[in-house]
mmCIF file with all atom_site columns, C-alpha atoms in Angstrom:
data_model
loop_
_atom_site.group_PDB
_atom_site.id
_atom_site.type_symbol
_atom_site.label_atom_id
_atom_site.label_alt_id
_atom_site.label_comp_id
_atom_site.label_asym_id
_atom_site.label_entity_id
_atom_site.label_seq_id
_atom_site.pdbx_PDB_ins_code
_atom_site.Cartn_x
_atom_site.Cartn_y
_atom_site.Cartn_z
_atom_site.occupancy
_atom_site.B_iso_or_equiv
_atom_site.pdbx_formal_charge
_atom_site.auth_seq_id
_atom_site.auth_comp_id
_atom_site.auth_asym_id
_atom_site.auth_atom_id
_atom_site.pdbx_PDB_model_num
ATOM 1  C CA . UNK A 1 1  ? 5.180   12.776  -35.784 1.00 0.00 ? 1  UNK A CA 1
ATOM 2  C CA . UNK A 1 2  ? 5.962   13.454  -32.168 1.00 0.00 ? 2  UNK A CA 1
ATOM 3  C CA . UNK A 1 3  ? 6.672   11.269  -29.615 1.00 0.00 ? 3  UNK A CA 1
ATOM 4  C CA . UNK A 1 4  ? 6.288   10.715  -25.496 1.00 0.00 ? 4  UNK A CA 1
ATOM 5  C CA . UNK A 1 5  ? 7.168   8.530   -23.072 1.00 0.00 ? 5  UNK A CA 1
ATOM 6  C CA . UNK A 1 6  ? 6.661   7.579   -19.601 1.00 0.00 ? 6  UNK A CA 1
ATOM 7  C CA . UNK A 1 7  ? 9.023   5.163   -17.714 1.00 0.00 ? 7  UNK A CA 1
ATOM 8  C CA . UNK A 1 8  ? 8.249   3.086   -14.250 1.00 0.00 ? 8  UNK A CA 1
ATOM 9  C CA . UNK A 1 9  ? 9.691   0.649   -12.906 1.00 0.00 ? 9  UNK A CA 1
ATOM 10 C CA . UNK A 1 10 ? 6.809   -0.530  -10.379 1.00 0.00 ? 10 UNK A CA 1
ATOM 11 C CA . UNK A 1 11 ? 6.098   -4.292  -11.054 1.00 0.00 ? 11 UNK A CA 1
ATOM 12 C CA . UNK A 1 12 ? 5.028   -4.357  -14.307 1.00 0.00 ? 12 UNK A CA 1
ATOM 13 C CA . UNK A 1 13 ? 1.374   -5.142  -16.810 1.00 0.00 ? 13 UNK A CA 1
ATOM 14 C CA . UNK A 1 14 ? 1.223   -8.703  -17.666 1.00 0.00 ? 14 UNK A CA 1
ATOM 15 C CA . UNK A 1 15 ? 0.973   -10.089 -21.350 1.00 0.00 ? 15 UNK A CA 1
ATOM 16 C CA . UNK A 1 16 ? -2.531  -10.322 -20.538 1.00 0.00 ? 16 UNK A CA 1
ATOM 17 C CA . UNK A 1 17 ? -3.219  -7.213  -18.834 1.00 0.00 ? 17 UNK A CA 1
ATOM 18 C CA . UNK A 1 18 ? -1.070  -5.269  -21.585 1.00 0.00 ? 18 UNK A CA 1
ATOM 19 C CA . UNK A 1 19 ? -3.639  -5.653  -24.545 1.00 0.00 ? 19 UNK A CA 1
ATOM 20 C CA . UNK A 1 20 ? -6.566  -5.051  -22.281 1.00 0.00 ? 20 UNK A CA 1
ATOM 21 C CA . UNK A 1 21 ? -5.519  -2.236  -20.700 1.00 0.00 ? 21 UNK A CA 1
ATOM 22 C CA . UNK A 1 22 ? -6.433  0.913   -23.235 1.00 0.00 ? 22 UNK A CA 1
ATOM 23 C CA . UNK A 1 23 ? -10.299 -0.619  -22.655 1.00 0.00 ? 23 UNK A CA 1
ATOM 24 C CA . UNK A 1 24 ? -12.851 1.478   -21.134 1.00 0.00 ? 24 UNK A CA 1
ATOM 25 C CA . UNK A 1 25 ? -13.749 0.476   -17.435 1.00 0.00 ? 25 UNK A CA 1
ATOM 26 C CA . UNK A 1 26 ? -10.594 -2.633  -17.311 1.00 0.00 ? 26 UNK A CA 1
ATOM 27 C CA . UNK A 1 27 ? -8.122  -2.496  -14.444 1.00 0.00 ? 27 UNK A CA 1
ATOM 28 C CA . UNK A 1 28 ? -4.918  -4.165  -14.086 1.00 0.00 ? 28 UNK A CA 1
ATOM 29 C CA . UNK A 1 29 ? -5.473  -8.014  -12.190 1.00 0.00 ? 29 UNK A CA 1
ATOM 30 C CA . UNK A 1 30 ? -9.008  -6.855  -11.193 1.00 0.00 ? 30 UNK A CA 1
ATOM 31 C CA . UNK A 1 31 ? -10.615 -7.169  -14.443 1.00 0.00 ? 31 UNK A CA 1
ATOM 32 C CA . UNK A 1 32 ? -13.472 -5.227  -15.013 1.00 0.00 ? 32 UNK A CA 1
ATOM 33 C CA . UNK A 1 33 ? -13.776 -1.771  -12.363 1.00 0.00 ? 33 UNK A CA 1
ATOM 34 C CA . UNK A 1 34 ? -14.560 -3.176  -9.274  1.00 0.00 ? 34 UNK A CA 1
ATOM 35 C CA . UNK A 1 35 ? -14.246 1.192   -7.127  1.00 0.00 ? 35 UNK A CA 1
ATOM 36 C CA . UNK A 1 36 ? -12.973 0.335   -4.360  1.00 0.00 ? 36 UNK A CA 1
ATOM 37 C CA . UNK A 1 37 ? -9.324  0.736   -6.802  1.00 0.00 ? 37 UNK A CA 1
ATOM 38 C CA . UNK A 1 38 ? -9.978  2.630   -10.557 1.00 0.00 ? 38 UNK A CA 1
ATOM 39 C CA . UNK A 1 39 ? -13.250 2.724   -12.727 1.00 0.00 ? 39 UNK A CA 1
ATOM 40 C CA . UNK A 1 40 ? -10.511 2.211   -15.790 1.00 0.00 ? 40 UNK A CA 1
ATOM 41 C CA . UNK A 1 41 ? -11.297 4.343   -18.099 1.00 0.00 ? 41 UNK A CA 1
ATOM 42 C CA . UNK A 1 42 ? -7.650  6.641   -17.186 1.00 0.00 ? 42 UNK A CA 1
ATOM 43 C CA . UNK A 1 43 ? -6.110  5.221   -20.506 1.00 0.00 ? 43 UNK A CA 1
ATOM 44 C CA . UNK A 1 44 ? -9.163  4.023   -22.290 1.00 0.00 ? 44 UNK A CA 1
ATOM 45 C CA . UNK A 1 45 ? -9.690  8.677   -22.378 1.00 0.00 ? 45 UNK A CA 1
ATOM 46 C CA . UNK A 1 46 ? -6.007  9.074   -23.163 1.00 0.00 ? 46 UNK A CA 1
ATOM 47 C CA . UNK A 1 47 ? -6.224  6.366   -25.986 1.00 0.00 ? 47 UNK A CA 1
ATOM 48 C CA . UNK A 1 48 ? -8.807  8.295   -27.197 1.00 0.00 ? 48 UNK A CA 1
ATOM 49 C CA . UNK A 1 49 ? -8.280  11.702  -26.941 1.00 0.00 ? 49 UNK A CA 1
ATOM 50 C CA . UNK A 1 50 ? -4.335  10.869  -28.935 1.00 0.00 ? 50 UNK A CA 1
ATOM 51 C CA . UNK A 1 51 ? -6.395  8.634   -32.068 1.00 0.00 ? 51 UNK A CA 1
ATOM 52 C CA . UNK A 1 52 ? -9.005  11.866  -32.257 1.00 0.00 ? 52 UNK A CA 1
ATOM 53 C CA . UNK A 1 53 ? -5.845  13.846  -32.561 1.00 0.00 ? 53 UNK A CA 1
ATOM 54 C CA . UNK A 1 54 ? -4.354  10.976  -35.396 1.00 0.00 ? 54 UNK A CA 1
ATOM 55 C CA . UNK A 1 55 ? -2.264  9.690   -32.954 1.00 0.00 ? 55 UNK A CA 1
ATOM 56 C CA . UNK A 1 56 ? -1.505  6.104   -31.351 1.00 0.00 ? 56 UNK A CA 1
ATOM 57 C CA . UNK A 1 57 ? -0.869  4.548   -27.961 1.00 0.00 ? 57 UNK A CA 1
ATOM 58 C CA . UNK A 1 58 ? 0.877   1.632   -26.766 1.00 0.00 ? 58 UNK A CA 1
ATOM 59 C CA . UNK A 1 59 ? 2.807   0.517   -23.368 1.00 0.00 ? 59 UNK A CA 1
ATOM 60 C CA . UNK A 1 60 ? 5.330   -1.605  -23.951 1.00 0.00 ? 60 UNK A CA 1
ATOM 61 C CA . UNK A 1 61 ? 7.476   -3.694  -21.167 1.00 0.00 ? 61 UNK A CA 1
ATOM 62 C CA . UNK A 1 62 ? 10.282  -1.486  -19.391 1.00 0.00 ? 62 UNK A CA 1
ATOM 63 C CA . UNK A 1 63 ? 12.494  -3.871  -18.410 1.00 0.00 ? 63 UNK A CA 1
ATOM 64 C CA . UNK A 1 64 ? 13.361  -6.946  -20.019 1.00 0.00 ? 64 UNK A CA 1
ATOM 65 C CA . UNK A 1 65 ? 12.566  -9.303  -16.760 1.00 0.00 ? 65 UNK A CA 1
ATOM 66 C CA . UNK A 1 66 ? 8.959   -7.578  -17.102 1.00 0.00 ? 66 UNK A CA 1
ATOM 67 C CA . UNK A 1 67 ? 9.360   -4.940  -14.201 1.00 0.00 ? 67 UNK A CA 1
ATOM 68 C CA . UNK A 1 68 ? 8.138   -1.610  -15.678 1.00 0.00 ? 68 UNK A CA 1
ATOM 69 C CA . UNK A 1 69 ? 6.362   0.051   -18.041 1.00 0.00 ? 69 UNK A CA 1
ATOM 70 C CA . UNK A 1 70 ? 6.622   2.539   -21.219 1.00 0.00 ? 70 UNK A CA 1
ATOM 71 C CA . UNK A 1 71 ? 3.720   4.019   -22.192 1.00 0.00 ? 71 UNK A CA 1
ATOM 72 C CA . UNK A 1 72 ? 4.295   5.913   -25.520 1.00 0.00 ? 72 UNK A CA 1
ATOM 73 C CA . UNK A 1 73 ? 2.334   8.244   -28.364 1.00 0.00 ? 73 UNK A CA 1
ATOM 74 C CA . UNK A 1 74 ? 2.510   9.214   -30.579 1.00 0.00 ? 74 UNK A CA 1
ATOM 75 C CA . UNK A 1 75 ? 0.864   12.874  -31.969 1.00 0.00 ? 75 UNK A CA 1
ATOM 76 C CA . UNK A 1 76 ? 0.977   14.626  -35.588 1.00 0.00 ? 76 UNK A CA 1
ATOM 77 C CA . UNK A 1 77 ? 3.538   17.292  -35.828 1.00 0.00 ? 77 UNK A CA 1
ATOM 78 C CA . UNK A 1 78 ? 2.413   21.294  -36.838 1.00 0.00 ? 78 UNK A CA 1
ATOM 79 C CA . UNK A 1 79 ? 4.542   24.272  -38.407 1.00 0.00 ? 79 UNK A CA 1
ATOM 80 C CA . UNK A 1 80 ? 2.503   27.073  -36.253 1.00 0.00 ? 80 UNK A CA 1
ATOM 81 C CA . UNK A 1 81 ? 4.053   29.077  -38.615 1.00 0.00 ? 81 UNK A CA 1
ATOM 82 C CA . UNK A 1 82 ? 3.081   27.496  -41.625 1.00 0.00 ? 82 UNK A CA 1
ATOM 83 C CA . UNK A 1 83 ? -0.246  25.769  -40.028 1.00 0.00 ? 83 UNK A CA 1
ATOM 84 C CA . UNK A 1 84 ? -1.326  29.330  -38.403 1.00 0.00 ? 84 UNK A CA 1
ATOM 85 C CA . UNK A 1 85 ? -0.094  31.845  -41.573 1.00 0.00 ? 85 UNK A CA 1
ATOM 86 C CA . UNK A 1 86 ? -2.000  34.825  -41.745 1.00 0.00 ? 86 UNK A CA 1
ATOM 87 C CA . UNK A 1 87 ? -3.359  34.108  -37.540 1.00 0.00 ? 87 UNK A CA 1
ATOM 88 C CA . UNK A 1 88 ? -6.706  32.429  -37.779 1.00 0.00 ? 88 UNK A CA 1
ATOM 89 C CA . UNK A 1 89 ? -7.015  29.151  -36.795 1.00 0.00 ? 89 UNK A CA 1
ATOM 90 C CA . UNK A 1 90 ? -6.370  26.029  -39.920 1.00 0.00 ? 90 UNK A CA 1
ATOM 91 C CA . UNK A 1 91 ? -9.785  25.267  -42.074 1.00 0.00 ? 91 UNK A CA 1
ATOM 92 C CA . UNK A 1 92 ? -10.948 22.361  -41.085 1.00 0.00 ? 92 UNK A CA 1
ATOM 93 C CA . UNK A 1 93 ? -10.477 19.671  -44.119 1.00 0.00 ? 93 UNK A CA 1
#
């Protein structure tokens, strides 16, 4: 697996919201999207794409005081040399 993380130092996300930020149409601090900030689709789409590729995404606080966030996702690693041996695209299993 390959892990990629994105870290910020913003105000943070409450534990209640952390459980729902990957839900479709959910926006932090507002519940369902209201059209004034966002549609609540970005993280839901990220989760769908990552899971479709056999990975997982998660959110953790950046600091002990609750400020900032760390979004991390894992995706299966592959060896292009052996996975694409013969110059073609691997067969679907």
